[in-house]
mmCIF file of C-alpha atoms in Angstrom:
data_model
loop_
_atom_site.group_PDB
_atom_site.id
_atom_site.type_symbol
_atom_site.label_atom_id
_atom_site.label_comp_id
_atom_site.label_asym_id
_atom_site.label_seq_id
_atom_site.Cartn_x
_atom_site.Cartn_y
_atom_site.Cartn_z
ATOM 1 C CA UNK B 1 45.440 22.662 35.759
ATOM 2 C CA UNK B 2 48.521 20.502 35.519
ATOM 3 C CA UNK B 3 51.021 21.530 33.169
ATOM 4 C CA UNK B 4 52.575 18.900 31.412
ATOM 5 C CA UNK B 5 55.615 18.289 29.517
ATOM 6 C CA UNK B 6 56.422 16.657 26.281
ATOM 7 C CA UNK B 7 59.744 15.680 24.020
ATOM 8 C CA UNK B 8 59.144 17.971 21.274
ATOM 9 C CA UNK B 9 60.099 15.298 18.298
ATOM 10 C CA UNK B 10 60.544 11.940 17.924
ATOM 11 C CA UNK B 11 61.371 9.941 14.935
ATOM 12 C CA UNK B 12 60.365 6.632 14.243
ATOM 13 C CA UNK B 13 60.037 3.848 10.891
ATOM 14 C CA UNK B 14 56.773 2.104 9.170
ATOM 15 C CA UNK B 15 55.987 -0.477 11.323
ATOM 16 C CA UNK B 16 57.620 0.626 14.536
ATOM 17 C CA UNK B 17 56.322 0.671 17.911
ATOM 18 C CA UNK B 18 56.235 4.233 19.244
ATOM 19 C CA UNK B 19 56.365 5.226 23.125
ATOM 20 C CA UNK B 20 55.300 9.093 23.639
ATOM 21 C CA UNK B 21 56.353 9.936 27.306
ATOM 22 C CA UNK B 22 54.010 13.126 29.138
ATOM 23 C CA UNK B 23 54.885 14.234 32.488
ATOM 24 C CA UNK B 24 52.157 16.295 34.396
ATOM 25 C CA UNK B 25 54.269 16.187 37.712
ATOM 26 C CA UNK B 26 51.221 18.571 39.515
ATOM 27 C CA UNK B 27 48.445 16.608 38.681
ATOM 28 C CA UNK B 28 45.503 17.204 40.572
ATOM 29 C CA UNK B 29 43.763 13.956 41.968
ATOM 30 C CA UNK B 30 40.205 15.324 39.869
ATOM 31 C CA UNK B 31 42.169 15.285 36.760
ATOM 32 C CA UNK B 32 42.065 13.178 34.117
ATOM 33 C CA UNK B 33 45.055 12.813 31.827
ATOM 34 C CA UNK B 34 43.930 13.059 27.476
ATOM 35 C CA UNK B 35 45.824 12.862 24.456
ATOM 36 C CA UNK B 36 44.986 13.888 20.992
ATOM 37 C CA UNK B 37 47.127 14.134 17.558
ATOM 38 C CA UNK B 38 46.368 16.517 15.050
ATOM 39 C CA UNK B 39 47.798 16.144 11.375
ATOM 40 C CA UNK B 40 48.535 19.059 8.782
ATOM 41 C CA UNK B 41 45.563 21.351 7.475
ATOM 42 C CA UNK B 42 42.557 19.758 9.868
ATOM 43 C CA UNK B 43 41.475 19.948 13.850
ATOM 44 C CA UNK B 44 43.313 17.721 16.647
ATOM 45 C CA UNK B 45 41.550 14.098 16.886
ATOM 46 C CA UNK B 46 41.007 12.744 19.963
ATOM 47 C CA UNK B 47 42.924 9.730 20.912
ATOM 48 C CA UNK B 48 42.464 7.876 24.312
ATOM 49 C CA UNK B 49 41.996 8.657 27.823
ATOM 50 C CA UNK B 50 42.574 7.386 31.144
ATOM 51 C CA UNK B 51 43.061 8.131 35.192
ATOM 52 C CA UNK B 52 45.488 5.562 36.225
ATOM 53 C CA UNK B 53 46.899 2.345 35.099
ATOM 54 C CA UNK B 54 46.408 0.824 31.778
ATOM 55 C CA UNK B 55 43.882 1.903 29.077
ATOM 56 C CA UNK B 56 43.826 0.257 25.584
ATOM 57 C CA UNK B 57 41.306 1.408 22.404
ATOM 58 C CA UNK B 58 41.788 0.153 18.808
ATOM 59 C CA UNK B 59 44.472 2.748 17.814
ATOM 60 C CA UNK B 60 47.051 2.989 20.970
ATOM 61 C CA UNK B 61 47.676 2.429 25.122
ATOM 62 C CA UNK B 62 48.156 4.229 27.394
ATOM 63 C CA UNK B 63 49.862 3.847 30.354
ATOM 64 C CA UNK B 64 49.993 5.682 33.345
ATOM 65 C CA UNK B 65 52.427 5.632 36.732
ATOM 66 C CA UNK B 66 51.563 4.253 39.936
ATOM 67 C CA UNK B 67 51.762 8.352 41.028
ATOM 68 C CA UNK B 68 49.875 9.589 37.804
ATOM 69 C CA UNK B 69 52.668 11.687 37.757
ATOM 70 C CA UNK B 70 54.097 9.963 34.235
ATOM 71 C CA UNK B 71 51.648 8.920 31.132
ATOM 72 C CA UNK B 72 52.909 6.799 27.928
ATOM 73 C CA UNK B 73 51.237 6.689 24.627
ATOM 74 C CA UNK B 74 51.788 3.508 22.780
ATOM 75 C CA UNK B 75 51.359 3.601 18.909
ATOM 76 C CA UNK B 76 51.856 0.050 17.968
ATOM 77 C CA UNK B 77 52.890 -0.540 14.104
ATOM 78 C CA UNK B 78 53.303 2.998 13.106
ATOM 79 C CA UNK B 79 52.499 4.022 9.403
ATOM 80 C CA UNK B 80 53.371 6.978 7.855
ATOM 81 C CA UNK B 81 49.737 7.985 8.527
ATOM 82 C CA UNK B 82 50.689 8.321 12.043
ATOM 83 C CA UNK B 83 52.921 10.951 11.281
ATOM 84 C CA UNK B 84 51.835 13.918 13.653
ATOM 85 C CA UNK B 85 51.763 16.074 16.311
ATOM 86 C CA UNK B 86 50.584 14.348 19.674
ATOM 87 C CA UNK B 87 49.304 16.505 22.501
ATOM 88 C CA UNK B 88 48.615 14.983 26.151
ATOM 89 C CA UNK B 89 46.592 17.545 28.221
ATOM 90 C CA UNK B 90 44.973 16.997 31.810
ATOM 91 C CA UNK B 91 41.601 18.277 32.294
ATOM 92 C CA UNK B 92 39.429 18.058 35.497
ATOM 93 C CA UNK B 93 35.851 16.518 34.585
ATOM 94 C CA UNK B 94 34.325 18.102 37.146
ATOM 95 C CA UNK B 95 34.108 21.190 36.094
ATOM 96 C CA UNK B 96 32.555 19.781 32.504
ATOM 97 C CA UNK B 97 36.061 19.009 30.700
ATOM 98 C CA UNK B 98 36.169 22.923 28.775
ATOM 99 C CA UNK B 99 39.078 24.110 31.011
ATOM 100 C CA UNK B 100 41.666 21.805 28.166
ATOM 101 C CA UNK B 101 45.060 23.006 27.412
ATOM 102 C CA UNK B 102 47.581 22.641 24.974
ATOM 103 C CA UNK B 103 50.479 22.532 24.870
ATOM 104 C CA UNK B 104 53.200 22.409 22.255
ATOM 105 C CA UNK B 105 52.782 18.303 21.582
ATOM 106 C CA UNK B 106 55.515 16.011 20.108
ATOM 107 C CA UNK B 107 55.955 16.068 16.394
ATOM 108 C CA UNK B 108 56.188 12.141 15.491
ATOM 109 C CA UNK B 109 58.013 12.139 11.728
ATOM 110 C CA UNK B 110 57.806 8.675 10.460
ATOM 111 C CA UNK B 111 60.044 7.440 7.743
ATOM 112 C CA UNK B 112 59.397 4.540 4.972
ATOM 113 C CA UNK Y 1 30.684 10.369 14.546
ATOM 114 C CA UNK Y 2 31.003 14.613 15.594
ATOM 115 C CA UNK Y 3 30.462 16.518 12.650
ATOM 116 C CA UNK Y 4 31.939 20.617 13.495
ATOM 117 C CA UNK Y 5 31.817 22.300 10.465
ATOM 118 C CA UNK Y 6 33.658 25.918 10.238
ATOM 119 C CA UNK Y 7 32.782 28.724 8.042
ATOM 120 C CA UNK Y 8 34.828 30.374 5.942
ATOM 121 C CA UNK Y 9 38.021 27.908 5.395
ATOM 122 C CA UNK Y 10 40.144 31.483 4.718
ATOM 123 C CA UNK Y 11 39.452 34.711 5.323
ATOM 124 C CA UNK Y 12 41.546 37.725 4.391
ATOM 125 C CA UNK Y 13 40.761 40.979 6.001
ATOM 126 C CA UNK Y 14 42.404 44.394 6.868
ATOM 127 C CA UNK Y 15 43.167 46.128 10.009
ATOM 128 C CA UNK Y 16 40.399 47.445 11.924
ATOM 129 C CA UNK Y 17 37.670 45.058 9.483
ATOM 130 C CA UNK Y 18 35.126 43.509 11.335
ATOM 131 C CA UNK Y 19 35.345 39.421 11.016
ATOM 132 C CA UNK Y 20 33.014 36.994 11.918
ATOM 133 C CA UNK Y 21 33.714 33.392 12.066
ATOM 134 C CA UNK Y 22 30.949 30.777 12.250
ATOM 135 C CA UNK Y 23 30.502 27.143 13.396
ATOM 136 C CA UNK Y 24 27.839 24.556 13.772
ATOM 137 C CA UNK Y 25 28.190 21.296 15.080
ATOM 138 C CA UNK Y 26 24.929 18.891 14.312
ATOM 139 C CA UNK Y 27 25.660 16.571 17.368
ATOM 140 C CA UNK Y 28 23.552 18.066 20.136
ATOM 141 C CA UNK Y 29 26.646 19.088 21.886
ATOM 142 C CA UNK Y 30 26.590 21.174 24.925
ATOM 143 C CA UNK Y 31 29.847 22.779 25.162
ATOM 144 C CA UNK Y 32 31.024 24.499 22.257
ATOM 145 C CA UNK Y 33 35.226 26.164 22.160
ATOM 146 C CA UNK Y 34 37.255 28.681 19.857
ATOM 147 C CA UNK Y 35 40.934 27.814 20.450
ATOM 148 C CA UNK Y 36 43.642 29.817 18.495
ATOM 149 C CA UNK Y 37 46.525 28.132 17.348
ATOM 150 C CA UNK Y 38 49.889 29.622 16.922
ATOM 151 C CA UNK Y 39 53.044 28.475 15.661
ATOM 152 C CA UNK Y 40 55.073 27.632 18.891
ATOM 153 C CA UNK Y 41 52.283 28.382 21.129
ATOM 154 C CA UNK Y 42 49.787 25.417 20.290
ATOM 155 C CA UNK Y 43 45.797 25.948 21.016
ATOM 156 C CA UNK Y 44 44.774 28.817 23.237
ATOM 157 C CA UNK Y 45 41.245 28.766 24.568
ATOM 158 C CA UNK Y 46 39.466 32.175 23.508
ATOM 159 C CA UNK Y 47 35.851 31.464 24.357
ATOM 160 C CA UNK Y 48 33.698 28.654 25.059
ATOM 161 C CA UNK Y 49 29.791 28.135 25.856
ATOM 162 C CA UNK Y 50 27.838 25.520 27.728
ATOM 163 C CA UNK Y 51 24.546 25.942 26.220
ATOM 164 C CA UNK Y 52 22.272 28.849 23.882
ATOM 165 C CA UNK Y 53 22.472 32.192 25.204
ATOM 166 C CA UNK Y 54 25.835 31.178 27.349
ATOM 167 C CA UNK Y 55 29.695 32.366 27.176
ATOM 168 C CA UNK Y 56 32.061 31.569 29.181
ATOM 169 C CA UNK Y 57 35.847 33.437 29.002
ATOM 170 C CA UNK Y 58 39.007 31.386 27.877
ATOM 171 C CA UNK Y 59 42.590 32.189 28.042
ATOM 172 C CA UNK Y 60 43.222 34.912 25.500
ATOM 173 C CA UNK Y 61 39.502 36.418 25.106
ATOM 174 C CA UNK Y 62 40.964 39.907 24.672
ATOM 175 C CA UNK Y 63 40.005 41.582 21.167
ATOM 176 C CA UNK Y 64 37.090 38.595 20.569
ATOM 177 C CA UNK Y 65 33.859 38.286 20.948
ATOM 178 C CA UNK Y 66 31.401 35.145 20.396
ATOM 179 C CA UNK Y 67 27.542 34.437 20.866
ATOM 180 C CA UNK Y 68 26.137 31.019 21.067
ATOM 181 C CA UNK Y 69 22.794 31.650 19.176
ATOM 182 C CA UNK Y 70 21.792 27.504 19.299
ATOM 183 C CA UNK Y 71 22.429 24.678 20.701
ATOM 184 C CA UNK Y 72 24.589 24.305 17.087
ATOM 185 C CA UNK Y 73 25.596 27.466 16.383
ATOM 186 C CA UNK Y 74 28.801 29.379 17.645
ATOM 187 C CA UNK Y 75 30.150 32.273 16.424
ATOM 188 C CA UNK Y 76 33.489 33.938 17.113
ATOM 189 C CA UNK Y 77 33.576 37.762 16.503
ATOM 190 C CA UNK Y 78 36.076 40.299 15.538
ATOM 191 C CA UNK Y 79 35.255 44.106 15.931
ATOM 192 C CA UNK Y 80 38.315 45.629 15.185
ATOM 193 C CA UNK Y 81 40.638 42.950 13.780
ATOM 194 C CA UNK Y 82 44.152 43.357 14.140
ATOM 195 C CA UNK Y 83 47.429 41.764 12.508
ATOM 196 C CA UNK Y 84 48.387 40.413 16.125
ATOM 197 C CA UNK Y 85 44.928 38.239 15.054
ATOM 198 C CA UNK Y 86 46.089 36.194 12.214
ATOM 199 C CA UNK Y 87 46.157 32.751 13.144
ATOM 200 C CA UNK Y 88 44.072 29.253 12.656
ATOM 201 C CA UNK Y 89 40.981 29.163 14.146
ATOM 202 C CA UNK Y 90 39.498 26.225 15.403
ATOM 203 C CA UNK Y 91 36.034 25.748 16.467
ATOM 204 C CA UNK Y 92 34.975 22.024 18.959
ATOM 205 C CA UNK Y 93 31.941 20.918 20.840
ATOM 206 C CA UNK Y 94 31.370 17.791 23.502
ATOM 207 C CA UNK Y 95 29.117 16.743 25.320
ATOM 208 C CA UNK Y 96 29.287 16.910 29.324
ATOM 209 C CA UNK Y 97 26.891 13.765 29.375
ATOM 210 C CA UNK Y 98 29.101 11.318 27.980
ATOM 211 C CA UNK Y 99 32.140 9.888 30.282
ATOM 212 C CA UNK Y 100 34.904 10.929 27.923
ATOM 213 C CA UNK Y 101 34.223 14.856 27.319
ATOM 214 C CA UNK Y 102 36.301 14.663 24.623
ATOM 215 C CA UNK Y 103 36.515 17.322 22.097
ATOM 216 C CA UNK Y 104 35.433 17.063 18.436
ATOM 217 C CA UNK Y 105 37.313 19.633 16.107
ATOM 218 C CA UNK Y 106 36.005 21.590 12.660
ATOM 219 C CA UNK Y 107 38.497 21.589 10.335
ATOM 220 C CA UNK Y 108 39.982 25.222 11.032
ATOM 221 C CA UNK Y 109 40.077 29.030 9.610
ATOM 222 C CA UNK Y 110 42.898 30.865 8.740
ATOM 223 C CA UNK Y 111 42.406 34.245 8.764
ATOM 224 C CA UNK Y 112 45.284 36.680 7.779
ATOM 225 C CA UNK Y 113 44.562 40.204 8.722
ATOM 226 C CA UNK Y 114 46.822 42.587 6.946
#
């Protein structure tokens, strides 16, 4: 599996857009590139997803480099709910998607 | 949406007690996971199942057991717990027919072993 590699913090105001950078430099071409954020006192949440290019869902984007060697989480209009610790793991699907791991993430503090 | 539900919230136990940690998950999941997590070390895959009956090893399976009695039940096991095991447990299930496999996560155990 491809280890990636996160800024540990990043600080941001309400209403902010927010860029999370991942490199996974050794991804494999089966793997699939996942991020989650997990808040105080409950489970990580799952987030988005995506192989290459440009994925959007109702809470962020993601986009990833022409060499899938460099994925950015967008968080558009950041409230202090957002505040967080984001994970991006890669995980190859073809072996079901159990073999995940995490990381240390990147602790988003979000100021009024 | 995924409902994991973990059993108990907090546990406090001594070394060498015998733990058990439960989960269910009431999705029809296939895959279920224990992960560990660990101040500066994030989640660590202990074990994980793909069906009743089925365990597969993680990452850091040593001094844990777990049996997947159901489709909904998982169970994490500790025979001879020690302090080195005090951490937040988190159980998660998905399913390996949907396109996503993402994970859906209980809302932890911490379990402090003295």
């Amino acid at each position: 599996l491809a280890k990636t590699t996160q800024p540990p913090s990043m600080e941001a105001y309400e209403g902010q857009e927010v860029n999370v950078s991942c490199s996974h430099t050794n991804i494999a071409t089966s793997e699939y590139i996942y991020w989650y954020r997990q808040v105080p006192h409950q489970g990580p949440q799952f987030i988005i997803q995506g192989y290459k290019d440009y994925v959007v869902n109702e809470v962020a984007s993601l986009f990833i480099s022409a060499d899938r060697k460099l994925s950015t989480l967008s968080l558009p209009w950041v409230s202090l709910r957002d505040a967080a610790v984001y994970y991006c793991i890669v995980t190859d699907l073809g072996t079901g998607g159990y073999k995940v791991v995490f990381g240390s993430g990147t602790r988003l503090l979000v100021s009024p | 949406e995924a409902a994991v539900t973990q059993s108990p919230r907090n546990k406090v136990t001594v070394t060498g007690g015998n733990v058990t940690l439960s989960c269910r998950q009431t999705n029809s999941h296939n895959y279920m996971y224990w992960y560990r997590q660990d101040t500066g070390h994030g989640l660590r895959l202990i074990h994980y199942s793909y069906g009743a009956g089925n365990l597969q090893i993680g990452d850091v399976p040593d001094g844990y057991k777990a049996t997947r009695t159901t489709q909904e039940d998982f169970f994490l096991l500790l025979e001879l717990a020690s302090p080195s095991q005090t951490s937040l447990y988190f159980c998660a299930s998905s399913d390996l027919g949907q396109s996503s496999y993402e994970q859906y996560f209980g809302p932890g155990t911490r379990l402090t072993v003295l």
